[in-house]
Amino acid sequence: MMRTLIAAALAASCATGWAAEAQFKLKDAPGVQQVYTNCMSCHSVDYVQLNSPFLDRKGWEAEVGKMIKAFGAPVKAEDVPAIVDYLAKNYGKP
């Protein structure tokens, strides 16, 4: 009986987590299209939400640079300023 309750609780918590992720949408602001085009082909929007409490402008610049240099993200060079600006203004730590 206890195992069934634990399994049910775990299943409910996982379902809640997935539902929350599915509901998260990036803020509609200048640069959002560049983020969707260049970033979301490799990972979901939850990455932005999870990192937003920790990264300021310098942090987002470093993160975008890391994605390009270390992970080989195919980000257009002309889109980098718009991506960093969007992330810093909308999801940056003050």
The first five atom37 places (N, CA, C, CB, O) and aatype in JSON, in Angstrom:
{
  "aatype": [12, 12, 1, 16, 10, 9, 0, 0, 0, 10, 0, 0, 15, 4, 0, 16, 7, 17, 0, 0, 6, 0, 5, 13, 11, 10, 11, 3, 0, 14, 7, 19, 5, 5, 19, 18, 16, 2, 4, 12, 15, 4, 8, 15, 19, 3, 18, 19, 5, 10, 2, 15, 14, 13, 10, 3, 1, 11, 7, 17, 6, 0, 6, 19, 7, 11, 12, 9, 11, 0, 13, 7, 0, 14, 19, 11, 0, 6, 3, 19, 14, 0, 9, 19, 3, 18, 10, 0, 11, 2, 18, 7, 11, 14],
  "atom_mask": [
    [1, 1, 1, 1, 1],
    [1, 1, 1, 1, 1],
    [1, 1, 1, 1, 1],
    [1, 1, 1, 1, 1],
    [1, 1, 1, 1, 1],
    [1, 1, 1, 1, 1],
    [1, 1, 1, 1, 1],
    [1, 1, 1, 1, 1],
    [1, 1, 1, 1, 1],
    [1, 1, 1, 1, 1],
    [1, 1, 1, 1, 1],
    [1, 1, 1, 1, 1],
    [1, 1, 1, 1, 1],
    [1, 1, 1, 1, 1],
    [1, 1, 1, 1, 1],
    [1, 1, 1, 1, 1],
    [1, 1, 1, 0, 1],
    [1, 1, 1, 1, 1],
    [1, 1, 1, 1, 1],
    [1, 1, 1, 1, 1],
    [1, 1, 1, 1, 1],
    [1, 1, 1, 1, 1],
    [1, 1, 1, 1, 1],
    [1, 1, 1, 1, 1],
    [1, 1, 1, 1, 1],
    [1, 1, 1, 1, 1],
    [1, 1, 1, 1, 1],
    [1, 1, 1, 1, 1],
    [1, 1, 1, 1, 1],
    [1, 1, 1, 1, 1],
    [1, 1, 1, 0, 1],
    [1, 1, 1, 1, 1],
    [1, 1, 1, 1, 1],
    [1, 1, 1, 1, 1],
    [1, 1, 1, 1, 1],
    [1, 1, 1, 1, 1],
    [1, 1, 1, 1, 1],
    [1, 1, 1, 1, 1],
    [1, 1, 1, 1, 1],
    [1, 1, 1, 1, 1],
    [1, 1, 1, 1, 1],
    [1, 1, 1, 1, 1],
    [1, 1, 1, 1, 1],
    [1, 1, 1, 1, 1],
    [1, 1, 1, 1, 1],
    [1, 1, 1, 1, 1],
    [1, 1, 1, 1, 1],
    [1, 1, 1, 1, 1],
    [1, 1, 1, 1, 1],
    [1, 1, 1, 1, 1],
    [1, 1, 1, 1, 1],
    [1, 1, 1, 1, 1],
    [1, 1, 1, 1, 1],
    [1, 1, 1, 1, 1],
    [1, 1, 1, 1, 1],
    [1, 1, 1, 1, 1],
    [1, 1, 1, 1, 1],
    [1, 1, 1, 1, 1],
    [1, 1, 1, 0, 1],
    [1, 1, 1, 1, 1],
    [1, 1, 1, 1, 1],
    [1, 1, 1, 1, 1],
    [1, 1, 1, 1, 1],
    [1, 1, 1, 1, 1],
    [1, 1, 1, 0, 1],
    [1, 1, 1, 1, 1],
    [1, 1, 1, 1, 1],
    [1, 1, 1, 1, 1],
    [1, 1, 1, 1, 1],
    [1, 1, 1, 1, 1],
    [1, 1, 1, 1, 1],
    [1, 1, 1, 0, 1],
    [1, 1, 1, 1, 1],
    [1, 1, 1, 1, 1],
    [1, 1, 1, 1, 1],
    [1, 1, 1, 1, 1],
    [1, 1, 1, 1, 1],
    [1, 1, 1, 1, 1],
    [1, 1, 1, 1, 1],
    [1, 1, 1, 1, 1],
    [1, 1, 1, 1, 1],
    [1, 1, 1, 1, 1],
    [1, 1, 1, 1, 1],
    [1, 1, 1, 1, 1],
    [1, 1, 1, 1, 1],
    [1, 1, 1, 1, 1],
    [1, 1, 1, 1, 1],
    [1, 1, 1, 1, 1],
    [1, 1, 1, 1, 1],
    [1, 1, 1, 1, 1],
    [1, 1, 1, 1, 1],
    [1, 1, 1, 0, 1],
    [1, 1, 1, 1, 1],
    [1, 1, 1, 1, 1]
  ],
  "atom_positions": [
    [[0.83, -1.19, 0.0], [0.0, 0.0, 0.0], [0.88, 1.26, 0.0], [-0.94, -0.01, 1.22], [0.63, 2.2, -0.75]],
    [[1.9, 1.26, 0.86], [2.78, 2.42, 0.95], [3.52, 2.65, -0.36], [3.78, 2.25, 2.1], [3.71, 3.79, -0.78]],
    [[3.94, 1.56, -1.01], [4.64, 1.69, -2.29], [3.73, 2.3, -3.34], [5.15, 0.32, -2.76], [4.17, 3.1, -4.16]],
    [[2.46, 1.94, -3.31], [1.49, 2.48, -4.26], [1.32, 3.97, -4.04], [0.14, 1.76, -4.13], [1.24, 4.73, -5.0]],
    [[1.24, 4.4, -2.78], [1.09, 5.82, -2.47], [2.32, 6.61, -2.91], [0.86, 6.03, -0.97], [2.2, 7.71, -3.46]],
    [[3.5, 6.05, -2.67], [4.73, 6.73, -3.09], [4.8, 6.82, -4.61], [5.97, 5.98, -2.54], [5.15, 7.87, -5.15]],
    [[4.47, 5.76, -5.29], [4.48, 5.77, -6.75], [3.47, 6.78, -7.29], [4.16, 4.37, -7.31], [3.76, 7.49, -8.26]],
    [[2.3, 6.86, -6.68], [1.29, 7.83, -7.12], [1.76, 9.25, -6.89], [-0.04, 7.59, -6.38], [1.56, 10.12, -7.73]],
    [[2.4, 9.49, -5.75], [2.91, 10.83, -5.45], [4.0, 11.23, -6.43], [3.45, 10.9, -4.01], [4.03, 12.37, -6.9]],
    [[4.9, 10.32, -6.75], [5.96, 10.61, -7.72], [5.38, 10.88, -9.11], [6.95, 9.45, -7.8], [5.81, 11.81, -9.79]],
    [[4.42, 10.1, -9.51], [3.79, 10.3, -10.82], [3.1, 11.65, -10.88], [2.79, 9.17, -11.11], [3.18, 12.35, -11.89]],
    [[2.42, 12.02, -9.81], [1.73, 13.31, -9.77], [2.71, 14.47, -9.83], [0.86, 13.42, -8.51], [2.47, 15.46, -10.51]],
    [[3.84, 14.34, -9.11], [4.81, 15.43, -9.13], [5.47, 15.56, -10.49], [5.88, 15.2, -8.06], [5.73, 16.68, -10.94]],
    [[5.73, 14.46, -11.16], [6.3, 14.51, -12.51], [5.32, 15.12, -13.49], [6.71, 13.1, -12.99], [5.69, 15.95, -14.32]],
    [[4.07, 14.73, -13.4], [3.05, 15.27, -14.31], [2.9, 16.76, -14.09], [1.71, 14.57, -14.1], [2.72, 17.51, -15.05]],
    [[2.96, 17.2, -12.84], [2.85, 18.63, -12.54], [4.03, 19.39, -13.14], [2.78, 18.87, -11.02], [3.85, 20.47, -13.7]],
    [[5.23, 18.83, -13.02], [6.42, 19.47, -13.59], [6.33, 19.6, -15.09], [0.0, 0.0, 0.0], [6.67, 20.64, -15.65]],
    [[5.87, 18.56, -15.75], [5.73, 18.61, -17.21], [4.67, 19.61, -17.61], [5.39, 17.24, -17.77], [4.84, 20.32, -18.61]],
    [[3.59, 19.69, -16.87], [2.52, 20.63, -17.2], [3.03, 22.06, -17.04], [1.29, 20.4, -16.3], [2.7, 22.93, -17.85]],
    [[3.82, 22.31, -16.01], [4.35, 23.66, -15.79], [5.28, 24.06, -16.93], [5.09, 23.75, -14.45], [5.25, 25.21, -17.38]],
    [[6.11, 23.13, -17.4], [7.03, 23.43, -18.49], [6.26, 23.74, -19.76], [7.99, 22.27, -18.72], [6.61, 24.67, -20.5]],
    [[5.24, 22.99, -20.02], [4.45, 23.18, -21.24], [3.77, 24.54, -21.24], [3.41, 22.07, -21.38], [3.49, 25.09, -22.3]],
    [[3.49, 25.08, -20.06], [2.79, 26.35, -19.97], [3.73, 27.56, -20.06], [2.01, 26.41, -18.68], [3.29, 28.67, -20.34]],
    [[5.01, 27.36, -19.82], [5.95, 28.47, -19.84], [6.15, 28.96, -21.27], [7.29, 28.07, -19.21], [6.46, 28.18, -22.16]],
    [[5.98, 30.24, -21.46], [6.2, 30.87, -22.76], [7.17, 32.02, -22.56], [4.85, 31.36, -23.4], [7.13, 32.71, -21.55]],
    [[8.03, 32.22, -23.52], [8.93, 33.37, -23.46], [8.14, 34.65, -23.62], [10.02, 33.27, -24.55], [7.14, 34.69, -24.34]],
    [[8.59, 35.68, -22.94], [7.94, 36.99, -23.03], [8.05, 37.52, -24.45], [8.57, 38.0, -22.02], [9.08, 37.38, -25.1]],
    [[6.97, 38.12, -24.92], [6.96, 38.71, -26.26], [7.62, 40.08, -26.18], [5.51, 38.82, -26.83], [7.04, 41.03, -25.67]],
    [[8.82, 40.17, -26.69], [9.6, 41.4, -26.65], [10.62, 41.34, -27.78], [10.3, 41.6, -25.26], [10.86, 40.27, -28.34]],
    [[11.22, 42.48, -28.12], [12.24, 42.47, -29.17], [13.34, 41.45, -28.86], [12.84, 43.86, -29.33], [13.9, 41.44, -27.76]],
    [[13.64, 40.61, -29.84], [14.67, 39.59, -29.71], [14.12, 38.19, -29.47], [0.0, 0.0, 0.0], [14.86, 37.21, -29.58]],
    [[12.84, 38.09, -29.14], [12.28, 36.77, -28.84], [12.38, 35.83, -30.05], [10.81, 36.91, -28.4], [12.62, 34.63, -29.88]],
    [[12.21, 36.35, -31.23], [12.28, 35.49, -32.42], [13.68, 34.94, -32.62], [11.84, 36.26, -33.67], [13.84, 33.79, -33.02]],
    [[14.7, 35.76, -32.35], [16.08, 35.29, -32.47], [16.37, 34.19, -31.44], [17.07, 36.46, -32.29], [17.1, 33.24, -31.72]],
    [[15.79, 34.32, -30.25], [15.97, 33.29, -29.23], [15.32, 31.99, -29.68], [15.39, 33.74, -27.86], [15.93, 30.92, -29.61]],
    [[14.08, 32.07, -30.15], [13.41, 30.86, -30.63], [14.17, 30.23, -31.79], [11.97, 31.18, -31.06], [14.37, 29.01, -31.81]],
    [[14.6, 31.03, -32.73], [15.27, 30.52, -33.93], [16.62, 29.9, -33.62], [15.45, 31.63, -34.94], [16.95, 28.83, -34.14]],
    [[17.41, 30.55, -32.78], [18.78, 30.11, -32.55], [18.97, 29.22, -31.33], [19.65, 31.29, -32.42], [19.91, 28.42, -31.3]],
    [[18.13, 29.33, -30.35], [18.37, 28.62, -29.08], [17.47, 27.41, -28.88], [18.18, 29.57, -27.94], [17.91, 26.38, -28.37]],
    [[16.23, 27.53, -29.28], [15.27, 26.49, -28.97], [15.38, 25.26, -29.88], [13.89, 27.04, -29.05], [14.66, 24.28, -29.68]],
    [[16.26, 25.31, -30.86], [16.48, 24.11, -31.67], [17.31, 23.08, -30.9], [17.18, 24.47, -33.0], [17.31, 21.9, -31.24]],
    [[18.02, 23.54, -29.85], [18.84, 22.63, -29.05], [18.24, 22.31, -27.68], [20.2, 23.21, -28.86], [18.44, 21.21, -27.16]],
    [[17.53, 23.25, -27.1], [16.95, 23.01, -25.78], [15.63, 23.75, -25.63], [17.94, 23.43, -24.67], [15.29, 24.62, -26.44]],
    [[14.91, 23.39, -24.59], [13.58, 23.97, -24.38], [13.67, 25.32, -23.67], [12.71, 23.02, -23.57], [14.73, 25.72, -23.2]],
    [[12.55, 26.01, -23.61], [12.51, 27.33, -22.97], [12.74, 27.25, -21.47], [11.19, 28.0, -23.25], [13.04, 28.26, -20.84]],
    [[12.58, 26.07, -20.89], [12.78, 25.97, -19.44], [14.21, 26.32, -19.05], [12.44, 24.56, -18.96], [14.45, 26.73, -17.91]],
    [[15.16, 26.16, -19.95], [16.55, 26.53, -19.67], [16.64, 28.01, -19.33], [17.45, 26.2, -20.88], [17.36, 28.4, -18.41]],
    [[15.91, 28.84, -20.07], [15.9, 30.29, -19.81], [15.32, 30.56, -18.44], [15.09, 31.04, -20.89], [15.9, 31.3, -17.65]],
    [[14.18, 29.97, -18.16], [13.51, 30.19, -16.89], [14.37, 29.7, -15.71], [12.15, 29.47, -16.89], [14.44, 30.39, -14.69]],
    [[14.99, 28.56, -15.84], [15.8, 28.01, -14.75], [17.04, 28.85, -14.45], [16.22, 26.6, -15.08], [17.47, 28.93, -13.3]],
    [[17.61, 29.48, -15.47], [18.83, 30.27, -15.27], [18.58, 31.74, -14.96], [19.69, 30.16, -16.49], [19.48, 32.43, -14.5]],
    [[17.38, 32.21, -15.2], [17.11, 33.64, -15.03], [17.38, 34.19, -13.63], [15.7, 33.9, -15.38], [17.79, 35.34, -13.52]],
    [[17.19, 33.43, -12.54], [17.49, 34.0, -11.23], [18.99, 34.2, -10.98], [16.93, 33.1, -10.15], [19.37, 34.92, -10.06]],
    [[19.84, 33.59, -11.79], [21.27, 33.61, -11.54], [22.08, 34.48, -12.49], [21.79, 32.23, -11.6], [23.19, 34.89, -12.15]],
    [[21.55, 34.77, -13.67], [22.35, 35.43, -14.7], [21.96, 36.88, -14.92], [22.23, 34.68, -15.99], [20.79, 37.19, -15.14]],
    [[22.94, 37.76, -14.86], [22.76, 39.15, -15.25], [23.23, 39.27, -16.7], [23.54, 40.14, -14.29], [23.47, 38.25, -17.36]],
    [[23.37, 40.49, -17.2], [23.79, 40.67, -18.6], [25.11, 39.95, -18.88], [23.93, 42.17, -18.93], [25.23, 39.23, -19.87]],
    [[26.1, 40.14, -18.02], [27.41, 39.49, -18.23], [27.25, 37.97, -18.22], [28.41, 39.94, -17.13], [27.9, 37.27, -19.0]],
    [[26.41, 37.47, -17.35], [26.18, 36.03, -17.28], [25.54, 35.5, -18.54], [0.0, 0.0, 0.0], [25.92, 34.44, -19.04]],
    [[24.54, 36.24, -19.06], [23.9, 35.81, -20.31], [24.87, 35.89, -21.48], [22.64, 36.66, -20.6], [24.85, 35.03, -22.37]],
    [[25.72, 36.92, -21.5], [26.73, 37.02, -22.56], [27.65, 35.8, -22.52], [27.56, 38.33, -22.41], [27.96, 35.2, -23.55]],
    [[28.07, 35.44, -21.32], [28.95, 34.28, -21.16], [28.22, 32.99, -21.55], [29.47, 34.18, -19.71], [28.81, 32.11, -22.18]],
    [[26.96, 32.89, -21.18], [26.19, 31.68, -21.47], [25.99, 31.5, -22.97], [24.83, 31.73, -20.76], [26.15, 30.4, -23.5]],
    [[25.64, 32.58, -23.65], [25.47, 32.51, -25.1], [26.8, 32.18, -25.77], [24.89, 33.84, -25.66], [26.86, 31.37, -26.7]],
    [[27.87, 32.82, -25.31], [29.2, 32.53, -25.84], [29.59, 31.08, -25.63], [0.0, 0.0, 0.0], [30.18, 30.46, -26.52]],
    [[29.28, 30.54, -24.46], [29.59, 29.14, -24.17], [28.82, 28.21, -25.11], [29.26, 28.8, -22.71], [29.37, 27.22, -25.6]],
    [[27.56, 28.52, -25.34], [26.75, 27.68, -26.23], [27.37, 27.62, -27.63], [25.3, 28.22, -26.3], [27.37, 26.58, -28.28]],
    [[27.88, 28.76, -28.08], [28.47, 28.85, -29.42], [29.84, 28.18, -29.45], [28.58, 30.31, -29.87], [30.1, 27.32, -30.29]],
    [[30.73, 28.58, -28.53], [32.12, 28.12, -28.58], [32.31, 26.7, -28.06], [32.98, 29.06, -27.8], [33.01, 25.9, -28.68]],
    [[31.71, 26.39, -26.92], [31.94, 25.07, -26.31], [31.03, 23.99, -26.87], [31.75, 25.16, -24.82], [31.44, 22.84, -27.03]],
    [[29.78, 24.37, -27.17], [28.82, 23.36, -27.61], [28.53, 23.41, -29.11], [27.54, 23.53, -26.86], [27.8, 22.57, -29.63]],
    [[29.1, 24.39, -29.79], [28.93, 24.47, -31.24], [27.53, 24.86, -31.7], [0.0, 0.0, 0.0], [27.1, 24.47, -32.78]],
    [[26.84, 25.62, -30.88], [25.48, 26.05, -31.26], [25.54, 26.88, -32.54], [24.82, 26.87, -30.11], [26.36, 27.8, -32.65]],
    [[24.69, 26.56, -33.49], [24.7, 27.26, -34.77], [23.96, 28.61, -34.7], [24.08, 26.38, -35.85], [22.95, 28.8, -35.37]],
    [[24.49, 29.52, -33.9], [23.86, 30.83, -33.7], [24.45, 31.81, -34.7], [24.06, 31.33, -32.25], [25.67, 31.91, -34.84]],
    [[23.58, 32.52, -35.38], [24.04, 33.54, -36.33], [24.7, 34.68, -35.56], [22.85, 34.07, -37.2], [24.14, 35.19, -34.59]],
    [[25.88, 35.07, -35.98], [26.64, 36.12, -35.29], [25.83, 37.41, -35.18], [27.95, 36.39, -36.01], [25.9, 38.1, -34.16]],
    [[25.07, 37.73, -36.22], [24.29, 38.97, -36.18], [23.12, 38.9, -35.21], [23.77, 39.29, -37.57], [22.55, 39.93, -34.86]],
    [[22.75, 37.69, -34.76], [21.65, 37.54, -33.8], [22.11, 37.58, -32.35], [20.93, 36.24, -34.06], [21.29, 37.76, -31.46]],
    [[23.41, 37.43, -32.11], [23.92, 37.37, -30.74], [23.55, 38.6, -29.92], [25.42, 37.2, -30.75], [23.05, 38.44, -28.8]],
    [[23.76, 39.83, -30.4], [23.39, 40.99, -29.59], [21.9, 41.02, -29.22], [23.76, 42.27, -30.33], [21.55, 41.37, -28.1]],
    [[21.03, 40.67, -30.16], [19.59, 40.66, -29.89], [19.23, 39.59, -28.86], [18.79, 40.43, -31.18], [18.38, 39.81, -28.0]],
    [[19.88, 38.43, -28.95], [19.62, 37.34, -28.0], [20.05, 37.75, -26.59], [20.37, 36.06, -28.44], [19.28, 37.61, -25.64]],
    [[21.26, 38.26, -26.47], [21.77, 38.66, -25.16], [20.93, 39.79, -24.59], [23.25, 39.1, -25.25], [20.58, 39.77, -23.4]],
    [[20.59, 40.76, -25.41], [19.77, 41.88, -24.94], [18.4, 41.4, -24.46], [19.61, 42.92, -26.05], [17.93, 41.82, -23.41]],
    [[17.78, 40.52, -25.23], [16.48, 39.98, -24.86], [16.56, 39.23, -23.53], [15.96, 39.04, -25.96], [15.74, 39.47, -22.63]],
    [[17.54, 38.34, -23.4], [17.66, 37.55, -22.18], [17.98, 38.43, -20.98], [18.74, 36.49, -22.35], [17.41, 38.24, -19.9]],
    [[18.87, 39.4, -21.14], [19.24, 40.27, -20.04], [18.07, 41.15, -19.58], [20.41, 41.14, -20.44], [17.84, 41.32, -18.39]],
    [[17.33, 41.69, -20.53], [16.21, 42.59, -20.18], [15.01, 41.84, -19.61], [15.76, 43.37, -21.4], [14.34, 42.33, -18.7]],
    [[14.75, 40.66, -20.13], [13.54, 39.94, -19.73], [13.75, 38.84, -18.71], [12.9, 39.36, -20.93], [12.82, 38.47, -17.99]],
    [[14.96, 38.31, -18.65], [15.24, 37.2, -17.74], [16.56, 37.37, -17.01], [15.24, 35.89, -18.5], [17.16, 36.4, -16.55]],
    [[17.02, 38.6, -16.9], [18.28, 38.86, -16.22], [18.1, 39.26, -14.78], [0.0, 0.0, 0.0], [17.11, 39.9, -14.41]],
    [[19.06, 38.88, -13.99], [19.09, 39.28, -12.6], [19.46, 40.75, -12.57], [20.1, 38.4, -11.76], [20.41, 41.16, -13.24]],
    [[18.76, 41.55, -11.82], [19.08, 43.0, -11.76], [20.47, 43.29, -11.22], [18.06, 43.73, -10.9], [20.87, 44.45, -11.12]]
  ]
}
